[in-house]
Amino acid sequence: MDTVKLNNLSEKLLSYMDFIEGRYQEARKSQEKGDFYTEVKPFADEVKAINDAWKEEAASWVRVERPKHIHFKQIESAYDQIEMLSVQAFYPETSRTRFINYLQSVKYILKVMVDELKLNL
C-alpha cells in the first residue's frame, strides 16, 4: 500500500470530477450528445484506468489503516459511480438529480480520503 500513490490517484479523480461536472453542464446547455467513439469511450477508458488503480490502493489502505470515516462499501460505491459519471457526463438526457447526487457523493469520499491521507504523509 502506497499512500502517496493513493493520494495522487484520489487527486486525479477529483480533477476528473470537475471536468465531468463541466462536461455535463455543457451537454445539458447545448442538448448535444458527445460522440461515443471520439469523445465518450476514450475519456471513459482513461478514467477507468485511474479508477481501477485507485480502487485497488484504496481497498488496501482501508484494510490496513482502518480510517474512521471511510469504509470499503464507500470505496466500492464511489468506484461504480465514477464509472457511470464518466459516461453519463456526455449525455444531456441523464437525470440531473441522480447525476448531481452521484457527483457529490464521489467528491465527498475523495475529499475525505485526501484529507485523511494528508495527515499521514
Coordinates of N, CA, C and O in Angstrom, one line a residue, residues 5-119:
K5 N 0.9 7.3 -3.6 CA 0.2 6.9 -4.9 C -1.3 7.1 -4.7 O -2.0 7.6 -5.6
L6 N -1.9 6.6 -3.6 CA -3.3 6.7 -3.4 C -3.8 8.2 -3.3 O -4.8 8.5 -3.9
N7 N -3.0 9.0 -2.7 CA -3.3 10.4 -2.7 C -3.3 11.0 -4.1 O -4.2 11.8 -4.4
N8 N -2.3 10.7 -4.9 CA -2.2 11.2 -6.2 C -3.4 10.7 -7.1 O -4.0 11.5 -7.9
L9 N -3.7 9.5 -6.9 CA -4.9 8.9 -7.7 C -6.2 9.6 -7.3 O -7.0 9.9 -8.1
S10 N -6.3 9.8 -6.0 CA -7.5 10.5 -5.4 C -7.6 11.9 -6.0 O -8.7 12.4 -6.4
E11 N -6.5 12.6 -6.0 CA -6.5 14.0 -6.5 C -6.8 14.0 -8.0 O -7.5 14.9 -8.5
K12 N -6.3 13.0 -8.7 CA -6.6 12.9 -10.2 C -8.1 12.7 -10.4 O -8.7 13.3 -11.3
L13 N -8.6 11.8 -9.6 CA -10.1 11.5 -9.8 C -10.9 12.8 -9.4 O -11.9 13.0 -10.1
L14 N -10.5 13.5 -8.4 CA -11.1 14.8 -8.1 C -11.1 15.7 -9.3 O -12.1 16.4 -9.6
S15 N -10.0 15.8 -10.0 CA -9.9 16.7 -11.1 C -10.8 16.2 -12.3 O -11.4 17.0 -13.0
Y16 N -10.9 14.9 -12.4 CA -11.8 14.3 -13.4 C -13.3 14.7 -13.0 O -14.1 14.9 -13.9
M17 N -13.6 14.7 -11.7 CA -14.9 15.0 -11.3 C -15.3 16.5 -11.7 O -16.4 16.8 -12.1
D18 N -14.3 17.3 -11.6 CA -14.5 18.7 -12.0 C -14.8 18.8 -13.5 O -15.7 19.5 -14.0
F19 N -14.0 18.1 -14.3 CA -14.2 18.0 -15.7 C -15.6 17.4 -16.1 O -16.3 18.0 -16.9
I20 N -15.9 16.3 -15.4 CA -17.2 15.7 -15.6 C -18.3 16.6 -15.3 O -19.3 16.7 -16.1
E21 N -18.2 17.3 -14.3 CA -19.3 18.3 -13.9 C -19.5 19.3 -15.0 O -20.6 19.6 -15.4
G22 N -18.4 19.9 -15.4 CA -18.4 20.9 -16.5 C -18.9 20.3 -17.8 O -19.7 21.0 -18.5
R23 N -18.5 19.1 -18.1 CA -18.9 18.5 -19.4 C -20.4 18.2 -19.4 O -21.1 18.4 -20.4
Y24 N -20.9 17.8 -18.2 CA -22.4 17.5 -18.1 C -23.2 18.8 -18.3 O -24.2 18.9 -19.0
Q25 N -22.7 19.9 -17.7 CA -23.4 21.2 -17.8 C -23.4 21.7 -19.2 O -24.4 22.2 -19.7
E26 N -22.3 21.4 -19.9 CA -22.2 21.8 -21.3 C -23.2 21.0 -22.2 O -23.8 21.5 -23.0
A27 N -23.3 19.7 -21.9 CA -24.2 18.8 -22.6 C -25.6 19.2 -22.4 O -26.4 19.2 -23.3
R28 N -25.9 19.6 -21.2 CA -27.3 20.0 -20.8 C -27.7 21.3 -21.5 O -28.8 21.4 -22.0
K29 N -26.7 22.2 -21.6 CA -26.9 23.5 -22.2 C -27.1 23.4 -23.7 O -28.0 23.9 -24.3
S30 N -26.2 22.6 -24.4 CA -26.3 22.5 -25.8 C -27.3 21.4 -26.3 O -27.6 21.4 -27.5
Q31 N -27.7 20.5 -25.4 CA -28.5 19.4 -25.7 C -27.9 18.5 -26.8 O -28.6 17.8 -27.5
E32 N -26.6 18.5 -26.8 CA -25.9 17.6 -27.8 C -25.1 16.5 -27.1 O -24.4 16.8 -26.1
K33 N -25.3 15.3 -27.6 CA -24.6 14.2 -27.0 C -23.1 14.2 -27.5 O -22.9 14.6 -28.6
G34 N -22.2 13.7 -26.7 CA -20.9 13.5 -27.1 C -20.8 12.3 -28.1 O -21.5 11.4 -27.9
D35 N -19.8 12.4 -29.0 CA -19.6 11.3 -29.9 C -19.0 10.1 -29.2 O -18.0 10.3 -28.5
F36 N -19.7 9.0 -29.3 CA -19.2 7.8 -28.5 C -17.8 7.4 -28.7 O -17.0 7.2 -27.8
Y37 N -17.4 7.3 -30.0 CA -16.1 6.8 -30.3 C -14.9 7.8 -30.2 O -13.8 7.4 -29.9
T38 N -15.2 9.1 -30.4 CA -14.2 10.0 -30.4 C -14.1 10.7 -29.0 O -13.0 11.2 -28.7
E39 N -15.2 10.8 -28.3 CA -15.2 11.5 -27.1 C -15.4 10.7 -25.8 O -14.6 10.6 -24.9
V40 N -16.6 10.0 -25.8 CA -17.1 9.3 -24.6 C -16.1 8.1 -24.3 O -15.6 8.0 -23.2
K41 N -15.9 7.2 -25.2 CA -15.2 6.0 -24.9 C -13.7 6.3 -24.5 O -13.2 5.8 -23.5
P42 N -13.0 7.1 -25.3 CA -11.6 7.4 -24.9 C -11.5 8.0 -23.5 O -10.7 7.7 -22.7
F43 N -12.5 8.9 -23.1 CA -12.4 9.5 -21.8 C -12.8 8.5 -20.7 O -12.1 8.4 -19.7
A44 N -13.8 7.7 -21.0 CA -14.2 6.7 -20.0 C -13.1 5.7 -19.8 O -12.9 5.3 -18.6
D45 N -12.4 5.3 -20.8 CA -11.3 4.4 -20.7 C -10.2 5.0 -19.9 O -9.6 4.3 -19.0
E46 N -9.9 6.3 -20.1 CA -8.8 7.0 -19.3 C -9.2 7.0 -17.8 O -8.4 6.7 -17.0
V47 N -10.4 7.4 -17.6 CA -10.9 7.4 -16.2 C -10.9 6.0 -15.5 O -10.5 5.9 -14.4
K48 N -11.3 5.0 -16.3 CA -11.3 3.6 -15.8 C -10.0 3.2 -15.4 O -9.8 2.5 -14.3
A49 N -8.9 3.5 -16.1 CA -7.6 3.1 -15.8 C -7.2 3.7 -14.4 O -6.6 2.9 -13.5
I50 N -7.5 4.9 -14.2 CA -7.1 5.6 -12.9 C -8.0 5.0 -11.8 O -7.6 4.7 -10.7
N51 N -9.3 4.9 -12.1 CA -10.3 4.4 -11.2 C -10.0 2.9 -10.7 O -10.1 2.6 -9.5
D52 N -9.5 2.1 -11.6 CA -9.2 0.7 -11.2 C -8.0 0.7 -10.3 O -8.0 0.0 -9.3
A53 N -7.0 1.5 -10.6 CA -5.8 1.6 -9.7 C -6.2 2.2 -8.4 O -5.7 1.7 -7.3
W54 N -7.0 3.2 -8.4 CA -7.5 3.8 -7.1 C -8.2 2.8 -6.3 O -8.0 2.8 -5.1
K55 N -9.1 2.1 -6.8 CA -9.9 1.1 -6.0 C -9.0 0.1 -5.3 O -9.2 -0.2 -4.2
E56 N -8.0 -0.4 -6.1 CA -7.1 -1.4 -5.5 C -6.3 -0.8 -4.3 O -6.2 -1.4 -3.3
E57 N -5.8 0.4 -4.6 CA -5.0 1.1 -3.5 C -5.9 1.5 -2.3 O -5.5 1.3 -1.2
A58 N -7.1 2.0 -2.6 CA -8.0 2.4 -1.6 C -8.4 1.3 -0.7 O -8.5 1.4 0.5
A59 N -8.8 0.1 -1.3 CA -9.2 -1.0 -0.6 C -8.1 -1.5 0.3 O -8.4 -1.8 1.5
S60 N -6.9 -1.5 -0.2 CA -5.8 -1.9 0.6 C -5.6 -1.0 1.8 O -5.3 -1.4 2.9
W61 N -5.7 0.3 1.5 CA -5.5 1.3 2.6 C -6.6 1.2 3.7 O -6.2 1.3 4.8
V62 N -7.8 1.0 3.3 CA -8.9 0.8 4.2 C -8.7 -0.4 5.1 O -8.9 -0.4 6.3
R63 N -8.2 -1.5 4.5 CA -7.9 -2.7 5.2 C -6.8 -2.5 6.3 O -6.9 -3.0 7.4
V64 N -5.8 -1.9 5.9 CA -4.6 -1.7 6.7 C -4.8 -0.6 7.8 O -4.6 -0.8 8.9
E65 N -5.2 0.6 7.3 CA -5.3 1.8 8.2 C -6.6 1.9 9.0 O -6.6 2.6 10.0
R66 N -7.6 1.2 8.5 CA -8.9 1.3 9.1 C -9.3 2.8 9.5 O -9.5 3.1 10.7
P67 N -9.4 3.6 8.4 CA -9.8 5.0 8.7 C -11.2 5.1 9.3 O -12.1 4.3 9.0
K68 N -11.4 6.1 10.2 CA -12.6 6.3 10.9 C -13.8 6.6 10.0 O -14.9 6.1 10.2
H69 N -13.6 7.4 8.9 CA -14.7 7.9 8.1 C -14.8 7.3 6.8 O -15.7 7.8 6.0
I70 N -14.0 6.3 6.4 CA -14.1 5.7 5.1 C -14.2 4.2 5.3 O -13.4 3.6 6.1
H71 N -15.2 3.5 4.6 CA -15.3 2.1 4.7 C -15.3 1.5 3.3 O -15.5 2.2 2.3
F72 N -15.0 0.2 3.3 CA -14.9 -0.5 2.0 C -16.1 -0.3 1.1 O -16.0 -0.1 -0.1
K73 N -17.3 -0.3 1.6 CA -18.5 -0.2 0.8 C -18.5 1.2 0.1 O -19.0 1.3 -1.0
Q74 N -18.0 2.2 0.8 CA -17.9 3.5 0.2 C -17.0 3.5 -1.0 O -17.2 4.2 -2.0
I75 N -15.9 2.8 -0.9 CA -14.9 2.7 -1.9 C -15.6 2.0 -3.1 O -15.5 2.5 -4.3
E76 N -16.3 1.0 -2.9 CA -17.0 0.3 -4.0 C -18.0 1.1 -4.6 O -18.1 1.2 -5.9
S77 N -18.8 1.8 -3.8 CA -19.8 2.7 -4.4 C -19.2 3.8 -5.2 O -19.7 4.1 -6.3
A78 N -18.2 4.5 -4.7 CA -17.5 5.6 -5.4 C -17.0 5.0 -6.7 O -17.1 5.7 -7.8
Y79 N -16.4 3.9 -6.7 CA -15.8 3.3 -7.9 C -16.9 3.1 -9.0 O -16.7 3.5 -10.1
D80 N -18.0 2.5 -8.6 CA -19.1 2.3 -9.5 C -19.7 3.6 -10.0 O -20.0 3.8 -11.2
Q81 N -19.8 4.6 -9.1 CA -20.4 5.9 -9.5 C -19.4 6.7 -10.4 O -19.9 7.3 -11.4
I82 N -18.1 6.6 -10.2 CA -17.2 7.2 -11.1 C -17.3 6.6 -12.5 O -17.3 7.4 -13.5
E83 N -17.4 5.3 -12.6 CA -17.6 4.7 -13.9 C -18.8 5.2 -14.6 O -18.7 5.6 -15.8
M84 N -19.9 5.3 -13.9 CA -21.2 5.8 -14.5 C -21.0 7.3 -14.9 O -21.4 7.7 -16.0
L85 N -20.5 8.1 -14.0 CA -20.4 9.5 -14.3 C -19.5 9.8 -15.5 O -19.8 10.7 -16.3
S86 N -18.5 9.0 -15.7 CA -17.5 9.3 -16.8 C -18.2 9.1 -18.1 O -17.7 9.7 -19.1
V87 N -19.3 8.3 -18.2 CA -20.0 8.1 -19.4 C -21.2 9.1 -19.5 O -21.5 9.8 -20.5
Q88 N -22.0 9.2 -18.4 CA -23.2 10.0 -18.4 C -23.0 11.5 -18.6 O -23.9 12.2 -19.0
A89 N -21.8 11.9 -18.3 CA -21.5 13.4 -18.4 C -21.7 13.9 -19.9 O -21.9 15.0 -20.1
F90 N -21.6 13.0 -20.8 CA -21.7 13.3 -22.2 C -23.2 13.3 -22.8 O -23.4 13.6 -23.9
Y91 N -24.1 13.0 -21.9 CA -25.5 12.8 -22.4 C -26.4 13.7 -21.7 O -26.6 13.6 -20.5
P92 N -27.0 14.7 -22.4 CA -27.9 15.6 -21.8 C -29.2 15.1 -21.1 O -29.7 15.6 -20.2
E93 N -29.6 13.9 -21.6 CA -30.8 13.3 -21.0 C -30.6 12.6 -19.7 O -31.5 12.1 -19.1
T94 N -29.3 12.5 -19.2 CA -29.0 11.9 -17.9 C -29.8 12.7 -16.8 O -29.8 13.9 -16.9
S95 N -30.4 12.0 -15.9 CA -31.2 12.6 -14.8 C -30.2 13.5 -14.0 O -29.2 13.1 -13.5
R96 N -30.7 14.8 -14.0 CA -29.8 15.8 -13.3 C -29.7 15.5 -11.8 O -28.6 15.6 -11.3
T97 N -30.8 15.2 -11.2 CA -30.7 14.9 -9.7 C -29.8 13.7 -9.4 O -29.0 13.8 -8.5
R98 N -30.0 12.6 -10.1 CA -29.1 11.5 -9.9 C -27.7 11.8 -10.2 O -26.8 11.4 -9.4
F99 N -27.4 12.5 -11.3 CA -26.1 12.9 -11.6 C -25.4 13.7 -10.5 O -24.3 13.4 -10.1
I100 N -26.1 14.7 -10.1 CA -25.6 15.6 -9.0 C -25.4 14.8 -7.7 O -24.3 15.0 -7.0
N101 N -26.3 13.9 -7.4 CA -26.1 13.1 -6.1 C -24.9 12.2 -6.2 O -24.1 12.1 -5.2
Y102 N -24.7 11.5 -7.3 CA -23.5 10.7 -7.5 C -22.3 11.5 -7.5 O -21.3 11.1 -6.8
L103 N -22.3 12.6 -8.2 CA -21.1 13.5 -8.2 C -20.7 14.0 -6.8 O -19.5 13.9 -6.4
Q104 N -21.7 14.5 -6.1 CA -21.4 15.0 -4.7 C -20.9 13.8 -3.8 O -20.0 14.0 -3.0
S105 N -21.5 12.7 -3.9 CA -21.1 11.5 -3.2 C -19.6 11.2 -3.4 O -18.8 11.0 -2.5
V106 N -19.3 11.1 -4.7 CA -17.9 10.7 -5.1 C -16.9 11.8 -4.6 O -15.9 11.5 -4.0
K107 N -17.3 13.1 -4.8 CA -16.4 14.2 -4.4 C -16.2 14.1 -2.9 O -15.1 14.3 -2.4
Y108 N -17.2 13.9 -2.1 CA -17.1 13.8 -0.7 C -16.2 12.7 -0.2 O -15.2 12.9 0.6
I109 N -16.3 11.5 -0.8 CA -15.5 10.4 -0.4 C -14.0 10.7 -0.8 O -13.1 10.5 0.0
L110 N -13.8 11.2 -2.0 CA -12.4 11.5 -2.4 C -11.8 12.6 -1.5 O -10.6 12.5 -1.1
K111 N -12.6 13.6 -1.2 CA -12.0 14.7 -0.4 C -11.7 14.2 1.0 O -10.7 14.6 1.6
V112 N -12.6 13.4 1.6 CA -12.3 12.9 2.9 C -11.1 12.0 2.9 O -10.2 12.1 3.8
M113 N -10.9 11.2 1.9 CA -9.7 10.4 1.7 C -8.4 11.2 1.6 O -7.4 11.0 2.3
V114 N -8.5 12.3 0.8 CA -7.3 13.1 0.6 C -7.0 13.8 1.9 O -5.8 13.8 2.3
D115 N -8.0 14.3 2.6 CA -7.7 14.9 3.9 C -7.1 13.9 4.9 O -6.1 14.2 5.6
E116 N -7.6 12.7 4.9 CA -7.1 11.7 5.8 C -5.7 11.3 5.4 O -4.9 11.1 6.3
L117 N -5.5 11.2 4.2 CA -4.1 10.8 3.7 C -3.1 11.8 4.0 O -1.9 11.5 4.3
K118 N -3.5 13.1 3.9 CA -2.5 14.2 4.1 C -2.0 14.2 5.5 O -0.9 14.6 5.8
L119 N -2.9 13.7 6.4 CA -2.4 13.6 7.8 C -1.3 12.6 8.0 O -0.5 12.7 8.9

